[in-house]
Amino acid sequence: MAVRKIKDDVFSVGANHWDRRLFDEIIPLPDGTSYNAYLIFGSKKTALIDTVDPATENQLFTNLKEFKDLKIDYVISNHAEQDHSGTIPKILELFPEAKVITNKKCKELLMDLLHVAEDKFIEVQDNETLSLGGKTFQFIFTPWVHWPETMSTYLIEDKILFSCDFFGSHLATSELFVNDKARVYEAAKRYYAEIMMPFRSFIKGNIQKIEKLEIEIVAPSHGPIHKEPSFIIDAYKDWISDSVKNAVLIPYVSMHGSTKIAVNYLVDKLIEKNINVIPFNITTGDIGELAINAVDAATIIIATPTVLVGPHPLAAFATIFLNAIKPKTKFVGIIASYAWGGVTADWIKSHLQNLKGEFLEPVLIKGLPKDTDISTFDAFVDKVVEKHRALAIL
Ligand code: FEO
């Protein structure tokens, strides 16, 4: 990513990681990602906000070389995760006078994760300000977007919020600013679903905090920059709200077709009842898609055969994943097929305890579904319809 000017004396100097396809060894990145870093010049001091993942450090160094006789006084670390902090040690080698500005928690993490020496830090408190000379930062603690130490940095004169992961999107693009809103919305929702969703209540508090600021630009650390802050802030408000959509998400696995017959029947019947249905084949699907659809689906139904007395291992994985990302799902269903026994439905229920929705009576199928199972499926569909109507979403 080349150097680009955002405003006078405010530059984007980060890196695109076009071909990265996996994050944290679990999260698919269909569109790659970027690690945004920002260079800000005041009349007296210069600051770099965040760095880049070490895999792309040369892009950052090449960009910094564009600035003749550059001297960095401060490296502001909004978040200790290595995709933003991992190049801090090398920046400190290149600019030995530079101090790392961050909060106490982030400092401790950077010392643990990157072995940054304690005397390199200047600790800041929530809402504290720092002047570069004509450019003044205000540090706003925004915990749990994504780690407990994460903060945002507000540039008062230019009304720019450098929000780090908050409001970001895994999207490698040559466009500095949001242009294709639909694409950015999808990528930002995916990102929210994968790492922010478990912390909905904290995000509410963080949004209340940043809404006290006058923001013209939201500059996250992944994906393009927002010149229309309300676009992304309103999207977040919708995702963290308690409201759900008239949708049923059905993550499923089928080995010999019995579970698939049940899923197909449910899909058709729910569509007939004007409910949006998202069947998700766990064996081939991108779990980011599972996460996105879990953000606001009113109902999630996990469907699986029984394998060695419990759910198919891939259904168990999806169960644990959904439990970890804690969607606001209102109703949870389980469809378990079996041949001679097992505890599949109980296992799934006991591993979804982070979901606060109501568990519907599980549907159990012995062998290939029979005509007698159809009435059970119909009753299950009727129950979902009744529940969605009760929420006034259908
Ligand atoms: Fe983009 Fe939590 O790091």
PDB file of N, CA and C and ligand atoms in Angstrom, residues 23 79 81 83-84 146 165 191 195 222, ligand 1:
ATOM      1  N   PHE A  23      -6.725 -16.087   9.288  1.00  0.00           N
ATOM      2  CA  PHE A  23      -6.310 -15.258  10.424  1.00  0.00           C
ATOM      3  C   PHE A  23      -6.463 -16.077  11.693  1.00  0.00           C
ATOM      4  N   HIS A  79      -3.442  -1.268  20.292  1.00  0.00           N
ATOM      5  CA  HIS A  79      -3.850  -2.660  20.529  1.00  0.00           C
ATOM      6  C   HIS A  79      -2.599  -3.533  20.430  1.00  0.00           C
ATOM      7  N   GLU A  81      -2.286  -6.762  19.811  1.00  0.00           N
ATOM      8  CA  GLU A  81      -2.236  -7.946  18.947  1.00  0.00           C
ATOM      9  C   GLU A  81      -1.200  -7.708  17.841  1.00  0.00           C
ATOM     10  N   ASP A  83      -0.760  -8.263  14.773  1.00  0.00           N
ATOM     11  CA  ASP A  83      -0.994  -7.735  13.421  1.00  0.00           C
ATOM     12  C   ASP A  83      -0.853  -6.211  13.396  1.00  0.00           C
ATOM     13  N   HIS A  84      -0.902  -5.571  14.560  1.00  0.00           N
ATOM     14  CA  HIS A  84      -0.699  -4.112  14.637  1.00  0.00           C
ATOM     15  C   HIS A  84       0.575  -3.732  15.394  1.00  0.00           C
ATOM     16  N   HIS A 146     -10.411  -5.169  20.179  1.00  0.00           N
ATOM     17  CA  HIS A 146     -10.839  -6.531  20.325  1.00  0.00           C
ATOM     18  C   HIS A 146     -10.394  -7.179  21.635  1.00  0.00           C
ATOM     19  N   ASP A 165      -9.065  -2.107  15.629  1.00  0.00           N
ATOM     20  CA  ASP A 165      -9.943  -3.160  15.094  1.00  0.00           C
ATOM     21  C   ASP A 165     -11.411  -2.692  15.006  1.00  0.00           C
ATOM     22  N   TYR A 191     -16.219  -9.310  10.148  1.00  0.00           N
ATOM     23  CA  TYR A 191     -15.192  -9.034  11.148  1.00  0.00           C
ATOM     24  C   TYR A 191     -15.818  -8.873  12.544  1.00  0.00           C
ATOM     25  N   ILE A 195     -14.973 -11.524  15.811  1.00  0.00           N
ATOM     26  CA  ILE A 195     -14.187 -11.168  17.003  1.00  0.00           C
ATOM     27  C   ILE A 195     -14.848 -10.191  17.961  1.00  0.00           C
ATOM     28  N   HIS A 222      -7.903  -2.014   9.958  1.00  0.00           N
ATOM     29  CA  HIS A 222      -8.100  -2.970   8.857  1.00  0.00           C
ATOM     30  C   HIS A 222      -9.138  -2.371   7.904  1.00  0.00           C
TER      31      HIS A 222
HETATM   32 FE1  FEO B   1      -6.410  -6.638  14.108  1.00  0.00          FE
HETATM   33 FE2  FEO B   1      -7.147  -7.758  17.208  1.00  0.00          FE
HETATM   34  O1  FEO B   1      -6.066  -7.311  15.786  1.00  0.00           O
END
